[in-house]
Coordinates of C-alpha atoms in Angstrom, one line a residue:
Chain Y
M1 CA 2.7 -41.4 -16.2
T2 CA -0.1 -38.9 -15.8
M3 CA -1.7 -37.2 -18.7
M4 CA -0.3 -33.7 -19.1
T5 CA -3.0 -31.0 -19.1
M6 CA -2.8 -28.4 -21.9
M7 CA -3.8 -24.9 -20.8
T8 CA -3.2 -21.2 -21.6
M9 CA -1.4 -19.0 -19.1
M10 CA -4.6 -17.2 -18.3
D11 CA -6.5 -20.4 -17.7
A12 CA -3.6 -21.6 -15.6
I13 CA -3.8 -18.5 -13.4
D14 CA -7.5 -19.1 -13.0
A15 CA -6.9 -22.7 -12.1
A16 CA -4.4 -21.6 -9.5
I17 CA -6.8 -19.1 -8.1
A18 CA -9.5 -21.7 -7.9
A19 CA -7.2 -24.2 -6.2
E20 CA -6.2 -21.7 -3.5
M21 CA -9.8 -20.4 -3.0
R22 CA -10.9 -24.0 -2.4
T23 CA -8.4 -24.5 0.4
D24 CA -8.3 -21.1 1.9
P25 CA -11.5 -19.2 2.6
S26 CA -9.6 -15.9 3.1
V27 CA -8.7 -15.8 -0.6
L28 CA -10.9 -13.6 -2.8
V29 CA -10.5 -11.9 -6.2
F30 CA -11.7 -8.6 -7.5
G31 CA -11.2 -6.1 -10.2
E32 CA -13.0 -4.6 -13.2
G33 CA -14.9 -7.3 -15.0
V34 CA -13.5 -10.1 -12.8
A35 CA -16.9 -11.6 -12.1
T36 CA -18.1 -11.1 -15.6
K37 CA -15.1 -12.6 -17.4
R38 CA -14.1 -15.3 -14.9
T39 CA -17.5 -17.0 -14.8
A40 CA -16.2 -20.3 -13.6
L41 CA -14.7 -18.7 -10.5
R42 CA -17.9 -16.7 -9.9
D43 CA -20.1 -19.7 -10.2
E44 CA -18.0 -21.8 -7.9
F45 CA -17.2 -19.3 -5.2
G46 CA -20.0 -16.8 -5.4
A47 CA -20.4 -13.0 -5.6
A48 CA -18.8 -12.3 -2.3
R49 CA -15.5 -13.8 -3.2
V50 CA -15.4 -12.9 -6.9
R51 CA -16.2 -9.2 -7.3
N52 CA -16.6 -6.7 -10.0
T53 CA -15.3 -3.3 -9.2
P54 CA -15.6 0.2 -10.8
L55 CA -12.8 1.1 -13.2
A56 CA -10.7 2.7 -10.5
E57 CA -7.3 1.0 -10.1
G58 CA -6.3 3.1 -7.1
I59 CA -9.2 2.0 -4.9
I60 CA -9.0 -1.6 -6.2
A61 CA -5.4 -1.8 -5.0
G62 CA -6.0 0.2 -1.8
T63 CA -9.0 -2.1 -0.9
A64 CA -6.7 -5.0 -1.5
A65 CA -4.0 -3.5 0.8
G66 CA -6.6 -2.8 3.6
A67 CA -8.1 -6.2 3.2
A68 CA -4.7 -7.9 3.3
A69 CA -3.7 -6.0 6.4
T70 CA -6.8 -7.3 8.2
G71 CA -7.0 -11.0 7.4
L72 CA -7.9 -11.6 3.8
R73 CA -5.7 -12.7 0.9
P74 CA -7.0 -10.6 -2.0
I75 CA -6.0 -11.1 -5.6
V76 CA -6.7 -8.0 -7.8
D77 CA -6.7 -7.9 -11.5
L78 CA -5.7 -4.4 -12.7
L79 CA -5.9 -5.5 -16.4
F80 CA -3.0 -3.7 -18.1
A81 CA 0.4 -2.7 -16.6
P82 CA 0.2 1.0 -17.4
F83 CA -3.0 1.3 -15.3
L84 CA -0.7 0.5 -12.3
C85 CA 0.3 4.1 -12.5
Y86 CA -3.1 4.9 -10.9
A87 CA -2.5 2.2 -8.2
M88 CA 1.2 3.1 -7.6
D89 CA 0.5 4.8 -4.2
E90 CA -1.5 1.9 -2.8
I91 CA 1.0 -0.7 -4.1
V92 CA 4.3 1.1 -3.3
N93 CA 3.5 3.5 -0.4
A94 CA 0.9 1.3 1.4
A95 CA 1.4 -2.4 0.6
G96 CA 5.2 -2.1 0.1
K97 CA 6.0 0.1 3.1
L98 CA 3.4 -0.1 5.9
R99 CA 4.7 -3.4 7.2
Y100 CA 8.0 -1.8 7.8
L101 CA 6.7 1.5 9.0
S102 CA 4.4 -0.3 11.5
G103 CA 7.4 -2.2 12.9
G104 CA 6.0 -5.5 11.6
Q105 CA 2.5 -5.2 13.0
F106 CA 0.8 -5.7 9.7
S107 CA 1.5 -7.8 6.6
F108 CA 0.1 -7.5 3.1
P109 CA -0.6 -10.9 1.6
M110 CA -2.0 -9.7 -1.8
V111 CA -1.5 -10.5 -5.4
V112 CA -1.6 -7.9 -8.2
L113 CA -2.2 -9.1 -11.7
A114 CA -1.5 -7.1 -14.9
H115 CA -0.9 -7.8 -18.6
T116 CA 2.3 -6.4 -20.0
G117 CA 4.3 -6.4 -23.2
G118 CA 3.4 -6.3 -26.9
G119 CA 1.4 -8.8 -28.9
W120 CA -2.0 -7.2 -29.1
G121 CA -1.2 -3.9 -30.9
V122 CA -3.0 -2.0 -28.1
G123 CA -0.5 0.9 -28.0
G124 CA 1.5 2.7 -25.4
Q125 CA -1.2 3.3 -22.7
H126 CA -2.0 -0.4 -22.5
N127 CA 1.4 -1.8 -23.2
H128 CA 4.3 -0.9 -21.0
N129 CA 6.7 -3.1 -19.2
L130 CA 6.8 -1.6 -15.7
E131 CA 8.3 -4.5 -13.8
A132 CA 11.5 -2.7 -12.9
W133 CA 9.6 0.1 -11.3
F134 CA 8.1 -2.3 -8.8
A135 CA 11.2 -4.4 -8.4
H136 CA 12.9 -1.2 -7.3
A137 CA 10.3 -0.5 -4.6
P138 CA 11.0 -2.1 -1.2
G139 CA 8.7 -4.7 0.3
L140 CA 7.3 -6.0 -3.0
K141 CA 7.9 -9.2 -5.0
V142 CA 7.7 -9.3 -8.8
A143 CA 7.3 -12.4 -11.0
M144 CA 6.8 -12.8 -14.7
P145 CA 6.1 -16.3 -16.0
S146 CA 6.9 -17.5 -19.5
T147 CA 4.9 -20.7 -19.5
P148 CA 1.4 -21.8 -18.3
A149 CA 3.1 -24.2 -15.9
D150 CA 5.1 -21.4 -14.3
A151 CA 2.1 -19.1 -14.2
W152 CA 0.2 -21.8 -12.3
G153 CA 3.1 -22.5 -9.9
L154 CA 4.0 -18.8 -9.4
M155 CA 0.4 -17.8 -8.9
R156 CA -0.1 -20.4 -6.2
A157 CA 3.1 -19.4 -4.4
A158 CA 2.1 -15.7 -4.7
I159 CA -1.3 -16.3 -3.2
R160 CA 0.3 -18.1 -0.3
D161 CA 3.0 -15.5 0.2
D162 CA 2.5 -13.1 3.1
N163 CA 3.9 -10.2 1.0
P164 CA 2.5 -8.2 -1.9
V165 CA 3.4 -10.0 -5.1
L166 CA 2.9 -8.5 -8.6
I167 CA 2.5 -11.0 -11.4
F168 CA 2.9 -9.7 -14.9
T169 CA 1.5 -11.7 -17.7
D170 CA 3.0 -11.2 -21.2
M171 CA 0.3 -10.5 -23.7
A172 CA 1.9 -12.5 -26.5
L173 CA 2.2 -15.5 -24.2
A174 CA -1.1 -15.2 -22.4
Y175 CA -3.3 -17.3 -24.6
A176 CA -0.7 -19.7 -26.0
P177 CA -1.4 -23.2 -24.6
G178 CA 1.3 -25.2 -22.8
E179 CA 1.6 -28.2 -20.6
L180 CA 0.5 -27.7 -17.1
G181 CA 2.7 -29.6 -14.6
E182 CA 1.9 -30.1 -11.0
T183 CA 5.1 -28.6 -9.7
A184 CA 5.2 -25.8 -7.2
V185 CA 7.2 -22.8 -8.4
P186 CA 8.7 -20.9 -5.5
I187 CA 9.1 -17.2 -6.0
G188 CA 12.7 -16.3 -6.4
Q189 CA 13.8 -19.4 -8.2
A190 CA 15.0 -19.2 -11.8
R191 CA 14.7 -22.1 -14.3
V192 CA 17.3 -23.5 -16.7
A193 CA 15.2 -23.7 -19.8
R194 CA 18.1 -25.2 -21.8
E195 CA 21.5 -26.4 -20.7
G196 CA 24.6 -25.1 -22.4
S197 CA 28.2 -24.3 -21.8
D198 CA 29.3 -21.6 -24.1
V199 CA 27.1 -18.6 -23.4
T200 CA 24.2 -17.8 -21.0
L201 CA 21.1 -16.3 -22.5
I202 CA 19.0 -14.7 -19.7
G203 CA 15.4 -13.8 -20.3
Y204 CA 12.0 -13.6 -18.7
G205 CA 8.4 -13.5 -20.1
K206 CA 8.4 -13.1 -23.8
T207 CA 12.2 -13.2 -24.2
V208 CA 12.4 -16.7 -22.9
P209 CA 11.0 -18.3 -26.1
A210 CA 13.2 -15.8 -28.0
C211 CA 16.3 -17.0 -26.2
L212 CA 15.3 -20.6 -26.8
E213 CA 14.9 -19.9 -30.5
A214 CA 18.3 -18.1 -30.5
A215 CA 19.8 -21.1 -28.7
A216 CA 18.5 -23.5 -31.3
E217 CA 20.0 -21.3 -34.0
L218 CA 23.4 -21.1 -32.1
A219 CA 23.4 -24.9 -31.8
R220 CA 23.4 -25.2 -35.5
A221 CA 26.7 -23.2 -35.4
S222 CA 27.9 -25.6 -32.7
I223 CA 27.5 -23.0 -29.9
A224 CA 26.0 -24.4 -26.8
A225 CA 23.8 -21.7 -25.3
E226 CA 22.3 -22.1 -21.8
V227 CA 18.9 -20.4 -21.4
L228 CA 17.9 -19.1 -18.0
D229 CA 14.3 -18.0 -17.4
L230 CA 14.4 -15.7 -14.4
R231 CA 10.7 -16.2 -13.6
S232 CA 11.1 -13.9 -10.5
L233 CA 12.5 -10.4 -10.9
K234 CA 12.4 -9.7 -7.2
P235 CA 13.9 -11.5 -5.5
L236 CA 16.3 -12.4 -8.3
D237 CA 17.8 -15.9 -8.2
E238 CA 21.4 -14.6 -7.9
A239 CA 22.7 -18.1 -7.3
A240 CA 21.3 -19.5 -10.5
I241 CA 22.5 -16.6 -12.5
L242 CA 26.1 -16.8 -11.1
R243 CA 26.2 -20.6 -11.4
S244 CA 25.4 -20.3 -15.1
V245 CA 27.8 -17.4 -15.7
R246 CA 30.6 -19.1 -14.0
K247 CA 30.0 -22.1 -16.3
T248 CA 29.8 -20.2 -19.6
G249 CA 31.7 -16.9 -19.0
R250 CA 29.4 -15.1 -21.4
V251 CA 26.1 -13.4 -20.8
V252 CA 23.4 -12.0 -23.0
I253 CA 20.4 -10.5 -21.1
A254 CA 17.3 -9.9 -23.1
H255 CA 14.1 -8.1 -22.0
E256 CA 11.3 -6.2 -23.6
A257 CA 11.3 -3.3 -21.1
S258 CA 13.2 -0.1 -21.8
R259 CA 17.0 -0.2 -21.2
T260 CA 17.7 2.5 -18.6
C261 CA 17.5 1.1 -15.1
G262 CA 15.9 -2.1 -16.4
I263 CA 16.2 -5.6 -14.9
G264 CA 19.1 -6.2 -17.3
A265 CA 21.1 -3.5 -15.7
E266 CA 20.7 -5.1 -12.3
V267 CA 21.7 -8.5 -13.7
A268 CA 24.7 -7.1 -15.5
A269 CA 25.9 -5.2 -12.4
M270 CA 25.4 -8.2 -10.2
V271 CA 27.4 -10.4 -12.6
A272 CA 30.2 -7.8 -12.8
D273 CA 30.3 -7.6 -9.0
A274 CA 30.2 -11.2 -8.1
A275 CA 31.5 -13.1 -11.1
F276 CA 33.8 -10.7 -12.9
A277 CA 36.7 -13.2 -12.9
S278 CA 34.6 -15.8 -14.7
L279 CA 33.7 -13.4 -17.6
R280 CA 35.3 -14.0 -20.9
A281 CA 33.5 -11.2 -22.6
P282 CA 31.5 -8.1 -21.6
V283 CA 28.0 -8.6 -20.4
R284 CA 25.6 -7.7 -23.3
R285 CA 22.1 -6.2 -22.8
L286 CA 19.4 -6.5 -25.4
T287 CA 16.4 -4.5 -24.5
G288 CA 13.5 -2.4 -25.7
P289 CA 14.3 1.2 -26.6
D290 CA 13.8 4.1 -24.1
A291 CA 10.6 5.0 -26.0
P292 CA 6.9 4.4 -25.6
V293 CA 5.4 1.5 -27.5
A294 CA 3.7 2.1 -30.8
A295 CA 0.4 0.3 -31.7
C296 CA 1.3 -0.8 -35.2
F297 CA 2.4 -4.4 -35.4
P298 CA 5.8 -4.0 -37.0
L299 CA 6.9 -1.3 -34.5
E300 CA 5.5 -3.3 -31.6
A301 CA 7.3 -6.4 -32.8
A302 CA 10.6 -4.5 -33.3
Y303 CA 10.4 -3.3 -29.7
S304 CA 11.3 -6.6 -28.1
P305 CA 14.7 -8.3 -28.8
A306 CA 14.3 -10.8 -31.6
P307 CA 15.8 -14.3 -31.6
A308 CA 18.2 -13.3 -34.4
A309 CA 19.5 -10.3 -32.5
I310 CA 20.0 -12.5 -29.4
A311 CA 21.9 -15.1 -31.4
A312 CA 24.0 -12.4 -33.1
A313 CA 24.9 -10.9 -29.7
A314 CA 25.9 -14.3 -28.5
R315 CA 28.0 -15.0 -31.6
D316 CA 29.7 -11.6 -31.1
L317 CA 30.6 -12.5 -27.5
M318 CA 32.1 -15.8 -28.7
G319 CA 34.4 -13.7 -30.9
D320 CA 37.5 -15.6 -31.9
H321 CA 36.9 -18.3 -29.3
V322 CA 36.3 -21.6 -30.8
P323 CA 33.5 -23.4 -29.0
R324 CA 34.9 -26.0 -26.7
D325 CA 33.2 -28.9 -28.3
L326 CA 34.8 -28.0 -31.6
A327 CA 38.2 -27.4 -30.0
L328 CA 38.0 -30.9 -28.6
A329 CA 37.0 -32.3 -32.0
V330 CA 40.1 -30.8 -33.8
Chain B
M1 CA -23.9 12.6 28.2
N2 CA -23.6 12.6 31.9
T3 CA -21.3 14.7 34.0
E4 CA -18.8 12.0 34.6
W5 CA -18.5 11.3 30.9
M6 CA -17.9 15.0 30.2
I7 CA -15.2 15.3 32.9
E8 CA -13.5 12.2 31.5
A9 CA -13.7 13.7 28.0
L10 CA -12.2 16.9 29.2
E11 CA -9.3 15.2 30.9
R12 CA -8.6 13.1 27.7
M13 CA -8.8 16.2 25.5
M14 CA -6.4 18.0 27.9
L15 CA -4.1 15.0 27.7
I16 CA -4.1 15.1 23.9
R17 CA -3.4 18.8 23.9
A18 CA -0.5 18.4 26.4
H19 CA 0.9 15.5 24.3
E20 CA 0.8 17.5 21.1
E21 CA 2.3 20.6 22.7
T22 CA 5.1 18.4 24.1
A23 CA 5.8 16.9 20.7
A24 CA 6.1 20.4 19.3
A25 CA 8.4 21.5 22.1
L26 CA 10.6 18.5 21.6
Q27 CA 10.9 19.4 17.9
Q28 CA 11.9 23.0 18.9
A29 CA 14.5 21.5 21.2
G30 CA 15.9 19.4 18.4
R31 CA 14.9 16.2 20.2
A32 CA 12.2 15.0 17.8
P33 CA 11.4 15.4 14.2
G34 CA 8.5 17.8 13.3
S35 CA 5.1 16.4 13.9
C36 CA 1.7 17.4 12.5
T37 CA -0.5 18.3 15.4
A38 CA -4.3 18.5 15.5
I39 CA -4.6 21.2 18.1
G40 CA -8.2 22.4 18.0
G41 CA -9.4 19.0 16.9
E42 CA -9.5 17.3 20.3
A43 CA -13.3 17.3 20.5
S44 CA -13.6 15.7 17.2
A45 CA -11.2 12.9 18.1
V46 CA -12.6 12.1 21.5
G47 CA -16.2 12.5 20.4
V48 CA -16.0 10.1 17.5
V49 CA -13.5 7.6 19.0
W50 CA -15.5 7.2 22.2
A51 CA -18.5 6.3 20.1
L52 CA -16.7 3.3 18.7
G53 CA -16.9 -0.2 20.0
E54 CA -13.9 -2.0 21.3
D55 CA -13.7 -4.2 18.3
D56 CA -14.1 -1.4 15.8
E57 CA -11.1 -0.3 13.7
I58 CA -9.6 3.0 12.9
L59 CA -7.7 4.4 9.9
T60 CA -6.3 7.8 10.3
N61 CA -3.9 10.3 8.9
H62 CA -0.8 12.2 9.8
R63 CA -2.7 14.1 12.5
S64 CA -3.3 11.0 14.4
A65 CA -2.2 11.6 18.0
G66 CA -5.7 12.6 19.2
H67 CA -7.3 9.6 17.6
L68 CA -4.7 7.3 19.2
L69 CA -4.9 8.8 22.6
A70 CA -8.7 8.9 22.6
R71 CA -8.5 5.2 21.8
G72 CA -6.4 4.6 24.8
A73 CA -2.9 4.7 23.4
D74 CA -0.1 4.7 26.0
P75 CA 1.4 8.2 26.0
N76 CA 4.8 6.6 26.9
R77 CA 4.9 4.5 23.7
L78 CA 3.3 7.2 21.5
L79 CA 5.9 9.8 22.5
A80 CA 8.6 7.2 22.1
E81 CA 7.4 6.6 18.6
I82 CA 7.4 10.3 17.8
M83 CA 11.0 10.5 19.0
G84 CA 11.9 7.4 16.9
R85 CA 12.7 5.2 19.9
Q86 CA 12.7 1.5 20.2
D87 CA 9.8 1.3 22.7
G88 CA 7.5 3.2 20.4
Y89 CA 4.4 1.6 18.9
C90 CA 6.3 0.8 15.7
G91 CA 9.7 0.4 17.1
G92 CA 10.7 3.9 16.0
K93 CA 10.2 3.2 12.3
S94 CA 7.0 5.2 11.9
G95 CA 8.0 8.4 13.7
P96 CA 5.2 10.9 14.2
L97 CA 3.5 10.4 10.9
H98 CA 2.5 6.8 10.3
V99 CA 1.8 5.5 13.8
S100 CA -0.3 2.4 13.9
A101 CA -1.2 0.2 16.8
S102 CA -2.9 -3.2 16.1
E103 CA -3.8 -3.8 19.7
L104 CA -5.9 -0.6 19.6
G105 CA -7.5 -1.5 16.3
V106 CA -5.6 1.4 14.7
V107 CA -4.8 -0.2 11.3
L108 CA -2.2 2.0 9.7
T109 CA -2.0 5.7 9.5
S110 CA -1.4 7.4 6.2
T111 CA 0.6 10.5 5.6
I112 CA -0.1 10.3 1.9
V113 CA -3.2 12.5 1.9
G114 CA -6.2 10.2 1.1
G115 CA -4.2 7.0 1.5
E116 CA -6.4 6.2 4.5
L117 CA -9.5 6.5 2.3
A118 CA -7.9 4.0 -0.2
L119 CA -7.3 1.3 2.5
A120 CA -10.5 1.8 4.6
T121 CA -12.7 -0.1 2.1
G122 CA -10.4 -3.1 2.4
V123 CA -10.5 -3.1 6.2
A124 CA -14.2 -2.9 6.0
L125 CA -14.4 -5.6 3.5
S126 CA -12.4 -7.9 5.8
R127 CA -15.0 -7.1 8.6
R128 CA -17.9 -7.8 6.3
M129 CA -16.5 -11.0 4.9
A130 CA -15.8 -12.3 8.4
G131 CA -19.4 -11.4 9.4
R132 CA -18.2 -9.1 12.2
E133 CA -20.5 -6.3 13.4
G134 CA -19.3 -2.8 14.0
V135 CA -17.6 -0.2 11.8
V136 CA -14.3 1.0 10.5
A137 CA -13.8 4.7 11.2
C138 CA -11.7 6.5 8.6
F139 CA -10.5 10.0 9.6
F140 CA -9.4 12.4 6.9
G141 CA -9.2 16.1 6.4
D142 CA -10.8 18.6 4.0
G143 CA -7.6 18.2 2.0
A144 CA -8.1 14.5 1.4
A145 CA -11.7 15.3 0.5
C146 CA -10.2 17.0 -2.6
Q147 CA -8.4 13.8 -3.6
G148 CA -9.8 11.5 -6.2
R149 CA -9.5 8.6 -3.7
F150 CA -12.3 10.2 -1.7
H151 CA -14.7 9.7 -4.5
E152 CA -13.4 6.2 -5.3
S153 CA -13.5 5.1 -1.7
V154 CA -17.0 6.4 -0.7
N155 CA -18.4 5.1 -4.0
L156 CA -17.0 1.6 -3.6
A157 CA -18.0 1.4 0.1
A158 CA -21.5 2.5 -0.8
V159 CA -21.8 0.0 -3.7
W160 CA -20.4 -2.9 -1.7
G161 CA -22.3 -1.9 1.4
L162 CA -19.3 -1.6 3.6
P163 CA -19.5 -0.4 7.2
V164 CA -17.2 2.6 7.0
L165 CA -17.8 5.7 9.1
Y166 CA -16.1 8.4 7.0
V167 CA -15.1 11.2 9.3
C168 CA -14.0 14.3 7.5
E169 CA -12.3 16.6 10.1
N170 CA -12.7 19.8 8.2
N171 CA -10.1 21.9 9.9
H172 CA -10.0 24.5 7.1
W173 CA -6.3 24.0 6.3
Q174 CA -4.7 21.8 3.6
A175 CA -1.0 22.1 4.6
F176 CA -0.4 25.8 3.8
V177 CA -3.5 26.4 1.8
H178 CA -6.9 27.6 3.1
R179 CA -9.8 25.4 2.2
D180 CA -11.6 28.4 0.6
E181 CA -8.9 28.3 -2.2
T182 CA -9.6 24.7 -3.1
M183 CA -13.3 24.2 -2.9
L184 CA -16.3 26.4 -3.8
V185 CA -18.6 24.9 -1.2
D186 CA -18.5 24.8 2.6
S187 CA -19.9 21.4 3.2
I188 CA -18.2 18.1 2.5
A189 CA -21.0 16.1 4.1
A190 CA -23.3 17.6 1.5
R191 CA -21.8 15.2 -1.0
A192 CA -23.2 12.2 0.7
P193 CA -26.5 12.0 -1.2
G194 CA -24.5 12.0 -4.4
Y195 CA -23.2 8.5 -3.4
G196 CA -26.6 7.2 -2.2
I197 CA -25.6 7.4 1.5
E198 CA -26.4 9.6 4.5
G199 CA -24.2 12.3 5.9
A200 CA -24.2 15.0 8.5
R201 CA -22.2 18.1 9.5
V202 CA -21.6 18.8 13.1
D203 CA -19.8 21.5 15.2
G204 CA -16.4 19.9 15.7
T205 CA -15.6 22.1 18.7
D206 CA -18.4 20.5 20.8
V207 CA -17.4 17.1 22.0
I208 CA -21.0 16.2 23.0
A209 CA -22.5 17.2 19.7
V210 CA -19.7 15.2 17.9
H211 CA -20.3 12.2 20.1
E212 CA -24.0 12.2 19.5
A213 CA -23.6 12.6 15.8
A214 CA -21.1 9.8 15.7
R215 CA -23.4 7.5 17.6
H216 CA -26.2 8.3 15.3
A217 CA -24.0 7.7 12.3
I218 CA -22.9 4.3 13.6
A219 CA -26.5 3.3 14.3
R220 CA -27.4 4.3 10.7
I221 CA -24.6 2.2 9.3
A222 CA -26.0 -0.8 11.1
E223 CA -29.5 0.0 10.0
T224 CA -28.8 0.8 6.3
G225 CA -25.8 -1.4 5.7
R226 CA -24.1 1.5 4.0
P227 CA -21.3 3.8 4.9
Y228 CA -21.9 7.2 6.4
L229 CA -20.2 10.5 5.9
L230 CA -19.8 12.6 9.0
E231 CA -18.1 16.0 8.8
T232 CA -16.8 17.6 12.0
V233 CA -16.1 21.3 11.5
T234 CA -13.0 22.4 13.4
Y235 CA -10.0 24.6 12.9
R236 CA -6.3 23.8 13.0
L237 CA -5.1 26.2 15.7
R238 CA -1.4 25.3 15.2
G239 CA 0.7 25.2 12.0
H240 CA 0.8 22.5 9.4
F241 CA 4.1 21.1 10.6
E242 CA 6.6 21.9 13.3
P243 CA 8.1 24.5 12.9
D244 CA 5.6 26.7 11.1
D245 CA 5.4 30.5 11.6
M246 CA 1.8 30.6 10.5
A247 CA 2.4 33.9 8.7
Y248 CA -0.1 32.8 6.1
V249 CA -3.0 32.6 8.6
D250 CA -5.5 35.4 8.9
P251 CA -5.1 36.5 12.6
Q252 CA -8.8 37.5 12.9
E253 CA -10.0 34.1 11.6
H254 CA -7.5 32.4 13.9
A255 CA -8.7 34.5 16.9
S256 CA -12.3 33.7 16.2
W257 CA -11.7 30.0 16.3
A258 CA -9.3 30.2 19.3
A259 CA -12.2 31.8 21.1
R260 CA -14.0 28.5 20.4
D261 CA -11.2 26.3 21.7
P262 CA -13.0 22.9 22.3
I263 CA -11.2 22.4 25.6
D264 CA -12.1 25.8 26.9
L265 CA -15.7 25.4 25.8
L266 CA -16.1 22.1 27.7
R267 CA -14.3 23.3 30.8
N268 CA -16.3 26.6 30.9
R269 CA -19.5 24.6 30.5
L270 CA -18.6 22.2 33.3
V271 CA -17.4 25.0 35.6
G272 CA -20.3 27.3 34.7
S273 CA -22.8 24.6 35.6
G274 CA -21.1 23.8 38.8
A275 CA -20.3 20.3 37.7
L276 CA -16.6 20.9 38.0
D277 CA -15.0 22.8 40.9
R278 CA -11.6 24.4 41.0
A279 CA -10.0 21.7 43.1
T280 CA -11.1 18.9 40.8
L281 CA -9.9 20.9 37.8
D282 CA -6.5 21.5 39.5
G283 CA -6.4 17.7 40.1
I284 CA -7.0 17.0 36.4
E285 CA -4.4 19.5 35.3
A286 CA -1.8 18.1 37.6
R287 CA -2.6 14.5 36.6
V288 CA -2.2 15.4 32.9
A289 CA 1.0 17.2 33.4
R290 CA 2.4 14.3 35.4
R291 CA 1.3 11.8 32.8
I292 CA 3.0 13.7 30.0
S293 CA 6.1 14.4 31.9
M294 CA 6.3 10.7 32.7
A295 CA 5.9 9.9 29.0
E296 CA 8.7 12.3 28.1
A297 CA 11.0 10.7 30.6
F298 CA 10.1 7.2 29.3
A299 CA 10.6 8.2 25.7
S300 CA 13.9 10.0 26.4
A301 CA 15.2 7.0 28.2
S302 CA 14.2 4.6 25.4
P303 CA 17.1 3.8 23.1
F304 CA 17.1 4.3 19.3
P305 CA 16.6 1.1 17.4
A306 CA 19.8 -0.8 16.7
P307 CA 21.3 -0.5 13.2
E308 CA 20.1 -4.0 12.4
A309 CA 16.5 -2.7 12.4
L310 CA 17.3 -0.9 9.1
T311 CA 16.3 -4.0 7.2
T312 CA 14.0 -5.9 9.5
H313 CA 10.2 -6.0 8.8
V314 CA 10.7 -5.4 5.1
Y315 CA 9.1 -8.8 4.3
A316 CA 6.7 -10.9 6.3

């Protein structure tokens, strides 16, 4: 058995970048402070492949799109998700559309990194879960890891992908250490984080640990919750979602992003469309409010669905149904 | 420039003009969506594009037909693209506004004003990282020069030493708004020193002056390792989009620029000097007319893409 490496999600991302840069000379990384803060990368790969930029998200993303169209595989760090508003045109209108508009003449193998979610108390202009905006735009892929191992695997897959991929890193999870495996994590493949048969708890990013905590609490009440970590939001792993829903018949979807038109709405609609007959209760969404994020810690913490709320929603869906394992016991 | 070059330039400018007028006529006949023409800008297109090397790349904007045809685009495929047909450069998915042609080094065309400026740095970065000589020419208008991306792009290209030839085709119109309403200064090239780079302003109605200025700019990019800002001063003689009644245009201003039509200027110069006789000119005119009429026939005969094309080329 090999020794497991412990690493934070941010270190795992850097390790993935370094691994890809070693094998593919067309990979380079740039963004504001990239060369200053990622000293190991700068030292190993030099100033041409690890570049600082001005604080100008639009031109950073545009430069990545132009470079991607002409033979490089750029990774850009745009720091915080709300800053993507400055880079929206380049990501959505250029990287996402120009392959299609050019009739397939160009492709855009680029990765956009940004922090998202609460955890640092940095307030609404640094903390905003925008993943659904980009999942809605054609031509893009969106992933959001919940563990360092997934961050490492998804990052490697994203760099190798011939399409623009956005990887959002949750601020609360970014510097928590975890075991780093050696497994590839294909984009578009969800992970069963815990097996269960009574109710499916679906999360991504920060709500995965919340769902796992809720599942542990439910287990004490003899309710077997399955926890599904979506990992990729576009493409969504429909097969994994439907497989779990058909098994449990009950779904709670939890995400930190605002409710309206969020990823949870997509999952709920997809479940209703494809697995309605399997449902034993309505699909329940637990989300952040349709409000900006406040900086103060209690309000920031209240924004994201807490384990207790997820567990309560699951219990509510169980209603009068006696969990199957108990029914067998009596 | 020798006489032969000038006569070839004249023919190409006439081809561009005929192509654009045909595209406008097709719109009026309901056979094509409205396109954005660059009538009056032919000298700028041919003058700059003919200064580029074969391996150089181009990023352009929604008024791209001149740049494409100057580069050698096939009028058949270009008109087919404008009409949304399968045999167009982008299989009909671009239409008139986002035409790109990788085989011509035309890397993407942006209809988002300033989008070409945002991508040009990346294309030049690829060139620099691969150690390739030459330049990336980025064509934009005075409208895009009012975009924040202009500043971001030129600044980054200057700081990183990227070989971008920034070509501002100052045609005085930003959609339906005259340039005078949106900037207090005449010259966009005057901004160059503010970025630590060189720039120049040239009469965009004179193909020879434009060509010489572009060659000088490209040489300076090679010498300095920095981008260069070239402003060609032209005038958009036709409306923003088809159809456009141009009721907002001052007729006197329009007339004064129409009197400096770049095609007329070059033709008169060649005829006046005796370099071009009537018979040769007739021959050029007939050839251009035949070429465009052939393109129209080709494009009209090309089918629309099949419905399956709706979702192809979304992902690589």
